[in-house]
mmCIF file of C-alpha atoms in Angstrom:
data_model
loop_
_atom_site.group_PDB
_atom_site.id
_atom_site.type_symbol
_atom_site.label_atom_id
_atom_site.label_comp_id
_atom_site.label_asym_id
_atom_site.label_seq_id
_atom_site.Cartn_x
_atom_site.Cartn_y
_atom_site.Cartn_z
ATOM 1 C CA MET A 248 89.378 65.110 61.185
ATOM 2 C CA LYS A 249 92.793 65.664 62.364
ATOM 3 C CA GLU A 250 92.046 68.606 63.790
ATOM 4 C CA GLU A 251 89.392 66.837 65.434
ATOM 5 C CA GLY A 252 91.410 64.314 66.774
ATOM 6 C CA ASN A 253 94.039 66.395 68.085
ATOM 7 C CA PHE A 254 90.902 68.282 70.024
ATOM 8 C CA TYR A 255 89.992 65.033 71.938
ATOM 9 C CA TYR A 256 93.718 63.953 72.817
ATOM 10 C CA LYS A 257 94.134 66.777 74.630
ATOM 11 C CA VAL A 258 91.063 66.836 76.122
ATOM 12 C CA LYS A 259 92.140 63.526 77.135
ATOM 13 C CA ASN A 260 88.740 61.802 74.961
ATOM 14 C CA TYR A 261 90.914 59.191 73.371
ATOM 15 C CA LYS A 262 88.757 57.010 72.292
ATOM 16 C CA LYS A 263 87.099 60.062 69.941
ATOM 17 C CA ALA A 264 90.760 60.733 69.178
ATOM 18 C CA ILE A 265 90.576 57.778 67.623
ATOM 19 C CA GLU A 266 87.652 57.589 65.665
ATOM 20 C CA SER A 267 88.664 60.833 63.911
ATOM 21 C CA TYR A 268 92.052 60.216 63.511
ATOM 22 C CA THR A 269 90.560 56.596 61.261
ATOM 23 C CA SER A 270 87.877 58.363 59.845
ATOM 24 C CA ALA A 271 91.142 60.905 58.216
ATOM 25 C CA LEU A 272 93.366 57.968 57.490
ATOM 26 C CA LYS A 273 90.261 56.807 55.112
ATOM 27 C CA GLU A 274 90.142 59.891 53.459
ATOM 28 C CA ASN A 275 92.324 59.926 50.274
ATOM 29 C CA ILE A 276 95.352 60.473 51.419
ATOM 30 C CA GLU A 277 97.555 57.464 50.644
ATOM 31 C CA ASP A 278 100.015 59.975 48.397
ATOM 32 C CA ASP A 279 100.800 62.006 51.371
ATOM 33 C CA LYS A 280 103.256 60.322 53.075
ATOM 34 C CA GLU A 281 103.746 62.560 55.760
ATOM 35 C CA LEU A 282 100.107 62.832 57.268
ATOM 36 C CA MET A 283 99.715 58.665 57.171
ATOM 37 C CA SER A 284 102.612 58.762 59.654
ATOM 38 C CA VAL A 285 101.779 61.533 61.857
ATOM 39 C CA LEU A 286 97.328 59.700 61.788
ATOM 40 C CA HIS A 287 99.023 56.230 62.613
ATOM 41 C CA SER A 288 101.711 58.247 65.234
ATOM 42 C CA ASN A 289 98.747 59.974 66.972
ATOM 43 C CA ARG A 290 96.391 57.253 67.069
ATOM 44 C CA GLY A 291 99.087 55.045 68.175
ATOM 45 C CA VAL A 292 99.683 57.884 70.803
ATOM 46 C CA ALA A 293 95.462 57.437 71.911
ATOM 47 C CA HIS A 294 95.525 53.827 71.885
ATOM 48 C CA TYR A 295 98.336 53.567 74.400
ATOM 49 C CA TYR A 296 96.915 55.851 77.012
ATOM 50 C CA LEU A 297 94.297 53.537 76.917
ATOM 51 C CA LYS A 298 96.422 50.922 77.123
ATOM 52 C CA ASN A 299 95.849 48.772 73.607
ATOM 53 C CA TYR A 300 99.567 48.359 74.171
ATOM 54 C CA ARG A 301 99.225 45.920 70.592
ATOM 55 C CA SER A 302 97.106 48.608 68.464
ATOM 56 C CA ALA A 303 99.589 51.532 69.749
ATOM 57 C CA LEU A 304 102.210 49.049 68.838
ATOM 58 C CA ASN A 305 100.443 48.427 64.806
ATOM 59 C CA ASP A 306 100.118 52.155 64.370
ATOM 60 C CA CYS A 307 103.627 52.845 65.754
ATOM 61 C CA LEU A 308 105.079 50.716 62.859
ATOM 62 C CA PHE A 309 102.571 51.847 60.344
ATOM 63 C CA ALA A 310 103.707 55.524 60.848
ATOM 64 C CA ARG A 311 107.367 54.253 61.104
ATOM 65 C CA LYS A 312 106.527 52.759 57.477
ATOM 66 C CA PHE A 313 105.751 56.254 56.172
ATOM 67 C CA ASN A 314 108.143 58.027 57.736
ATOM 68 C CA PRO A 315 111.125 56.126 59.269
ATOM 69 C CA GLN A 316 112.798 59.297 60.651
ATOM 70 C CA ASN A 317 109.733 60.424 62.666
ATOM 71 C CA LEU A 318 110.604 60.277 66.826
ATOM 72 C CA LYS A 319 107.174 60.175 68.162
ATOM 73 C CA PRO A 320 105.952 56.673 66.882
ATOM 74 C CA ILE A 321 109.507 55.052 67.611
ATOM 75 C CA TYR A 322 109.517 56.130 71.773
ATOM 76 C CA LYS A 323 105.732 55.009 71.611
ATOM 77 C CA GLY A 324 106.945 51.761 69.802
ATOM 78 C CA ALA A 325 109.350 51.237 72.170
ATOM 79 C CA GLU A 326 107.108 52.042 75.137
ATOM 80 C CA CYS A 327 104.597 49.779 73.801
ATOM 81 C CA CYS A 328 106.995 46.848 74.071
ATOM 82 C CA LEU A 329 107.878 47.530 77.738
ATOM 83 C CA GLU A 330 104.911 47.402 78.677
ATOM 84 C CA LEU A 331 103.908 44.195 76.646
ATOM 85 C CA LYS A 332 107.695 42.586 77.954
ATOM 86 C CA LYS A 333 109.014 42.746 74.156
ATOM 87 C CA TYR A 334 112.303 43.382 75.956
ATOM 88 C CA ALA A 335 114.252 42.707 72.781
ATOM 89 C CA ASP A 336 111.912 43.985 70.331
ATOM 90 C CA CYS A 337 112.244 47.237 72.755
ATOM 91 C CA ILE A 338 115.891 47.757 72.625
ATOM 92 C CA GLN A 339 116.111 47.294 69.181
ATOM 93 C CA TRP A 340 113.336 49.998 68.682
ATOM 94 C CA CYS A 341 114.928 52.086 70.927
ATOM 95 C CA GLU A 342 118.025 51.725 68.588
ATOM 96 C CA MET A 343 116.304 52.575 65.942
ATOM 97 C CA GLY A 344 115.790 55.943 67.332
ATOM 98 C CA LEU A 345 119.311 56.586 68.939
ATOM 99 C CA ASN A 346 120.035 55.922 65.053
ATOM 100 C CA PHE A 347 119.084 59.604 64.601
ATOM 101 C CA GLU A 348 119.389 61.125 67.912
ATOM 102 C CA PRO A 349 122.343 58.924 70.064
ATOM 103 C CA ASP A 350 122.286 61.132 73.354
ATOM 104 C CA ASN A 351 118.160 61.083 73.111
ATOM 105 C CA LYS A 352 118.294 60.293 77.364
ATOM 106 C CA LYS A 353 114.488 59.618 76.928
ATOM 107 C CA LEU A 354 115.761 56.354 74.498
ATOM 108 C CA ARG A 355 118.290 55.877 76.318
ATOM 109 C CA ASP A 356 116.195 55.259 79.703
ATOM 110 C CA ILE A 357 113.619 53.032 78.076
ATOM 111 C CA ARG A 358 116.460 50.846 76.638
ATOM 112 C CA SER A 359 118.054 50.744 79.887
ATOM 113 C CA LYS A 360 114.931 49.564 81.804
ATOM 114 C CA ALA A 361 114.232 47.079 78.434
ATOM 115 C CA GLU A 362 118.070 45.906 79.337
ATOM 116 C CA ALA A 363 117.573 45.002 82.892
ATOM 117 C CA GLU A 364 114.262 43.511 82.797
ATOM 118 C CA ARG A 365 115.541 41.050 80.325
ATOM 119 C CA VAL A 366 118.851 40.676 82.240
ATOM 120 C CA ARG A 367 116.447 39.967 85.132
ATOM 121 C CA ILE A 368 114.281 37.834 83.762
ATOM 122 C CA GLU A 369 117.153 35.616 82.479
ATOM 123 C CA PHE A 370 118.742 35.160 85.717
ATOM 124 C CA ASN A 371 115.700 34.190 87.330
ATOM 125 C CA PHE A 372 115.073 31.837 84.255
ATOM 126 C CA PHE A 373 118.588 30.588 84.956
ATOM 127 C CA ASN A 374 117.951 30.337 88.269
ATOM 128 C CA PHE A 375 114.868 27.994 87.997
ATOM 129 C CA ASN A 376 116.379 25.771 85.874
ATOM 130 C CA ARG A 377 118.726 24.933 87.819
ATOM 131 C CA SER A 378 117.665 24.576 90.863
ATOM 132 C CA TYR A 379 114.702 22.111 89.182
ATOM 133 C CA PHE A 380 117.214 20.037 87.971
ATOM 134 C CA LYS A 381 119.252 19.534 91.318
ATOM 135 C CA VAL A 382 119.640 15.638 92.155
#
């Protein structure tokens, strides 16, 4: 089933890939933590490309539960948080990954975007409140 999911993923049929990864997860593989991590991670990436960011984020969380050092779900988890405008969470995901690879450019870039958006929102909120309460 994993190979079938990988095939569908490669041909960009993400719905079928999700179905295949889900079927593979239903098999009796609970003892294989690495496989569980990979399947959740792969399904999360497929969800991401369908813009199912919450489902993708949930799969990234499960993938990390089974293998906390798997960087693929950390990237996608950070990207999902960015898309969901959960900037503080995005920064946390990036920090998790940077603990394993401190010089990882992709994670640093994602973190920078999240930090910039968080500052922009806080600045706008501050200016709105300041102008709203002027007498």
